[in-house]
Amino acid sequence: MSVAEIIVDVPTMQTNRPFEYLIPEALTDVVVPGMRVEVPFGRGKRKIQGFVMQVKAESGFQGKLKPISRVIDLKPVLSQEMLDLSAWLADRTYSFQISCLQTMLPSVMRAKYKQFVIPLVSDNSEVNNLLNGQPTFEITNQIDDETVKLINRLRKNKQVDIQYVVQNQALQVKRQAVTTDLNVIQLHEAKSQLRPNAKAQIKLLDFLADNLQSLPVEFNVLEKEYGISRAAIKTAEKNNLVKVIEVTKLRKPVGINPEQTTKLALTDEQQVAVDQISEAITAEKPETFLIEGVTGSGKTEVYLQTIEKALQQDKTALMLVPEISLTPQMVNRVVGRFGDQVAVLHSGLSNGERYDEWTRIENHDVKVVVGARSAVFAPLDKIGLIIIDEEHEASYKQDDNPRYHARDVAQWRAKVNKCPVVLGSATPSLESRARAEKGVYKLIRMKKRINNQTLPKVHIVDMRDAENSAVKGDFSPALTSALQETLDRHEQAIVLLNRRGYSSFMMCRECGFVLKCPNCDVSLTYHKDLGKMKCHYCGHEEPVPNICPNCHSKKIGFYGTGTQNIEQQLNDLFPQARVLRMDVDTTRRKGAHAKILQQFGQHKADILLGTQMIAKGLDFPDVTLVGVINADTTLSLADFRASERTFQLLTQVSGRAGRAEKTGHVVIQTFNPDHYAIKDAAKQDYETFFKQEMYLRHQSNYTPYYFTTLISVANQDEGKTLKQSYWLKKQLQTALSKNAILLGPSPTMISRKQNKYYYQIIVKYKHEPQLHQRLLEILNETQADVKSGFNIAIDNEPQHID
Ligand code: ADP
Ligand code: ZN
Ligand code: ZN
């Protein structure tokens, strides 16, 4: 009897290793790596899930092995590459391997689901016996090993397939469709017998005659695209001209319907980039390229043509973007070039949709995958190229366990697949740019905009000036007149309100009382649509007070500027202008982002007002003005990346202006006009910013000069949190050399969230060979305390410290 090594779904340090189980005779050849099985665990009758990591002939274990209880999947859900990756990832992110394995699965397989056997052939007696007259066969916990074995054999012979269905949700949308048994001649004959005023019937028959190869065709396609009604179809059905059947259609993500595009003739700079990357694709070199290209330099075309190169060599390509819903234009460009060969994975997909895309990738139906962070686990094989667009974006790092960075995972996969990684940005992260400086990455600079379009002219407005501080609202005279001129020319403007997702909060002007969440240490924010004050962290809500709960003064009011407020000011200043607002409130519905951007692109509005989400990747030729209301918000963050984030945001948003023939203007309002991050962003001068910021990072011993590990401790009891933090610090001290820097423990910026207190310790180091092992041991030692509410989280190279 053979033996399987299994990672069990018990997320503790003690169980964070493979366990051996016997494979029952009947399941020999069925159980393979990457499959999930159910196994007995511990004493008692408890059965838990596990991933098969390896199958071997015999065990080195002396005692008696327990057998696998049953297989959960009838086909592997993870490839060998992913199994290997999970081990590396767990180690790197201080997480349990089981968490990593779960993270790699599409969410449908983590949810409650059912599994069905779907027949692929109709004339096989074994298949028909199994189905027993039904269209599908449901795989339940009860099926015996013999049946499992049979299904497995049928699947391998491509006589059946297995599909997952999320419970309470149809896996595949069933749709009504039309087909016909008649051939072209019979259709024409039938048509000639119709009354001439039976217009709809004639139209339908004509359509069928022209499209016989592409039948069946769905009702809604006929209706929407050809104006043939359901009634007409039903009539034709009655007259035996057509047949109505149900088709299962794989859902396609909504809102993606771009025009087909073809290769552009490359500029010299683009050509150099494409050549270098193509060479690495052909030579199968796992190198990392950093494209530092100013906004509008045409990075996308470089991505598209290198993807094409990979496809020509019969390979696949993976492209990551920060957040799909924020970058619909980028997705459209990829789909526009490669059409059906592209799968798009993003958070807006339902479980079912995500599963469909996943299946298309696994079945090799697609060659290109575009998606946000988690798409880095897409089950592509023979990857020829991995692209990470806007590589500096913080969203590439996952905030929860496993705290992985997509860039690291991409580089790991690139090594295994022997392919290059391309990082692209107008404002690369300091880490990546520093690696390019050292020659670890190959630097490709694109300094010119397409058509030698000049960079936008930037005007920094000092809000401390008398003239500006005198204005009542948030618009300086300079920005107001720039907007007016843009409107007069019938061009478009983008207005950025720089804020961290907070809308206005309530403060008393008499006593300074701020309305806070009773559970968390943050101010409640006003949600206009609910008419309530709400906590950003725990969801607590309460009515808007009209007197101060502290001093009973009536002078309690809103503070801080929200987008709604700015929108009102815009309406007051420019009653004629049409304003579109894009923020968390207006984009809650699925597809809302894409719709707003589409409207703006069709010139249905003059001003697009929004938060950070409008800063990235937008390419609208008629936008000639970008206004930034408050450049300083990100500067004031208590984070060593504050300057970098500010520089990135301002450079990116400025880059939205003047992308076509017309010159762009940018107006930046700030209280820190002399800050280098703002001045360099105004010049779109990444290199100068990089040098200055590197100098400061060097001075303060931060990334990329030092590695950083952030360890946070949380507990319901503040005293205990502190005690544990100091204990932790002592543990670390024993493992670190004198060269390492240990900061803290200190309370996090929001020190209480959901009734837990948070303290953190920061370790900065250059070379500490013992640290990794010691941290793993600490995780192990503190396991027993987890149940009592003691939590340690380790973040390797944190994106933000707060
Ligand atoms: P980036 O991502 O570097 O900011 P884009 O890739 O969005 O820039 O390109 C800017 C604009 O230039 C786009 O409208 C794009 O279609 C156009 N463009 C890119 N490459 C070429 C080219 N070789 N010839 C003509 N137009 C191009
Ligand atoms: Zn008060
Ligand atoms: Zn709260």
PDB file of N, CA, C and O in Angstrom, residues 2 49 57 104 121 235 278 326 434 460 639 705 748:
ATOM      1  N   SER A   2       0.512   2.179  -0.821  1.00  0.00           N
ATOM      2  CA  SER A   2       1.335   3.395  -0.866  1.00  0.00           C
ATOM      3  C   SER A   2       0.887   4.403   0.194  1.00  0.00           C
ATOM      4  O   SER A   2      -0.166   4.262   0.806  1.00  0.00           O
ATOM      5  N   GLN A  49      -9.755  18.136   6.659  1.00  0.00           N
ATOM      6  CA  GLN A  49      -9.298  18.221   5.285  1.00  0.00           C
ATOM      7  C   GLN A  49      -7.774  18.297   5.233  1.00  0.00           C
ATOM      8  O   GLN A  49      -7.140  18.814   6.137  1.00  0.00           O
ATOM      9  N   ALA A  57       6.063   5.112  -2.067  1.00  0.00           N
ATOM     10  CA  ALA A  57       5.810   3.669  -1.984  1.00  0.00           C
ATOM     11  C   ALA A  57       5.704   3.199  -0.546  1.00  0.00           C
ATOM     12  O   ALA A  57       4.855   2.394  -0.200  1.00  0.00           O
ATOM     13  N   MET A 104      -4.040  29.874  -2.419  1.00  0.00           N
ATOM     14  CA  MET A 104      -3.828  29.670  -3.841  1.00  0.00           C
ATOM     15  C   MET A 104      -5.065  29.171  -4.571  1.00  0.00           C
ATOM     16  O   MET A 104      -5.133  29.230  -5.795  1.00  0.00           O
ATOM     17  N   VAL A 121     -19.131  12.455 -23.076  1.00  0.00           N
ATOM     18  CA  VAL A 121     -19.540  11.610 -24.205  1.00  0.00           C
ATOM     19  C   VAL A 121     -20.937  11.080 -23.902  1.00  0.00           C
ATOM     20  O   VAL A 121     -21.362  11.054 -22.755  1.00  0.00           O
ATOM     21  N   THR A 235     -42.652  31.423 -31.954  1.00  0.00           N
ATOM     22  CA  THR A 235     -43.477  31.124 -33.130  1.00  0.00           C
ATOM     23  C   THR A 235     -42.743  30.154 -34.054  1.00  0.00           C
ATOM     24  O   THR A 235     -43.315  29.162 -34.522  1.00  0.00           O
ATOM     25  N   SER A 278      12.353  40.564 -25.060  1.00  0.00           N
ATOM     26  CA  SER A 278      12.143  39.429 -25.968  1.00  0.00           C
ATOM     27  C   SER A 278      13.326  38.476 -25.933  1.00  0.00           C
ATOM     28  O   SER A 278      13.171  37.256 -25.956  1.00  0.00           O
ATOM     29  N   LEU A 326      -9.959  49.546 -10.964  1.00  0.00           N
ATOM     30  CA  LEU A 326      -9.406  50.884 -11.114  1.00  0.00           C
ATOM     31  C   LEU A 326      -8.656  51.037 -12.429  1.00  0.00           C
ATOM     32  O   LEU A 326      -8.256  52.129 -12.806  1.00  0.00           O
ATOM     33  N   ALA A 434      16.479  50.709  -6.378  1.00  0.00           N
ATOM     34  CA  ALA A 434      17.794  50.489  -5.776  1.00  0.00           C
ATOM     35  C   ALA A 434      18.398  49.182  -6.281  1.00  0.00           C
ATOM     36  O   ALA A 434      19.605  49.088  -6.508  1.00  0.00           O
ATOM     37  N   ILE A 460       2.625  75.034  -8.597  1.00  0.00           N
ATOM     38  CA  ILE A 460       2.424  74.733  -7.182  1.00  0.00           C
ATOM     39  C   ILE A 460       1.816  75.954  -6.497  1.00  0.00           C
ATOM     40  O   ILE A 460       2.356  77.049  -6.574  1.00  0.00           O
ATOM     41  N   ASP A 639       4.707  57.481   8.622  1.00  0.00           N
ATOM     42  CA  ASP A 639       5.170  56.291   7.941  1.00  0.00           C
ATOM     43  C   ASP A 639       6.424  56.658   7.171  1.00  0.00           C
ATOM     44  O   ASP A 639       6.483  57.723   6.555  1.00  0.00           O
ATOM     45  N   TYR A 705      18.023  50.360   2.550  1.00  0.00           N
ATOM     46  CA  TYR A 705      19.331  50.122   3.179  1.00  0.00           C
ATOM     47  C   TYR A 705      19.257  49.043   4.244  1.00  0.00           C
ATOM     48  O   TYR A 705      20.222  48.378   4.544  1.00  0.00           O
ATOM     49  N   THR A 748       0.325  51.076  17.984  1.00  0.00           N
ATOM     50  CA  THR A 748       0.136  51.426  16.574  1.00  0.00           C
ATOM     51  C   THR A 748      -0.675  52.714  16.514  1.00  0.00           C
ATOM     52  O   THR A 748      -1.261  53.138  17.506  1.00  0.00           O
TER      53      THR A 748
END
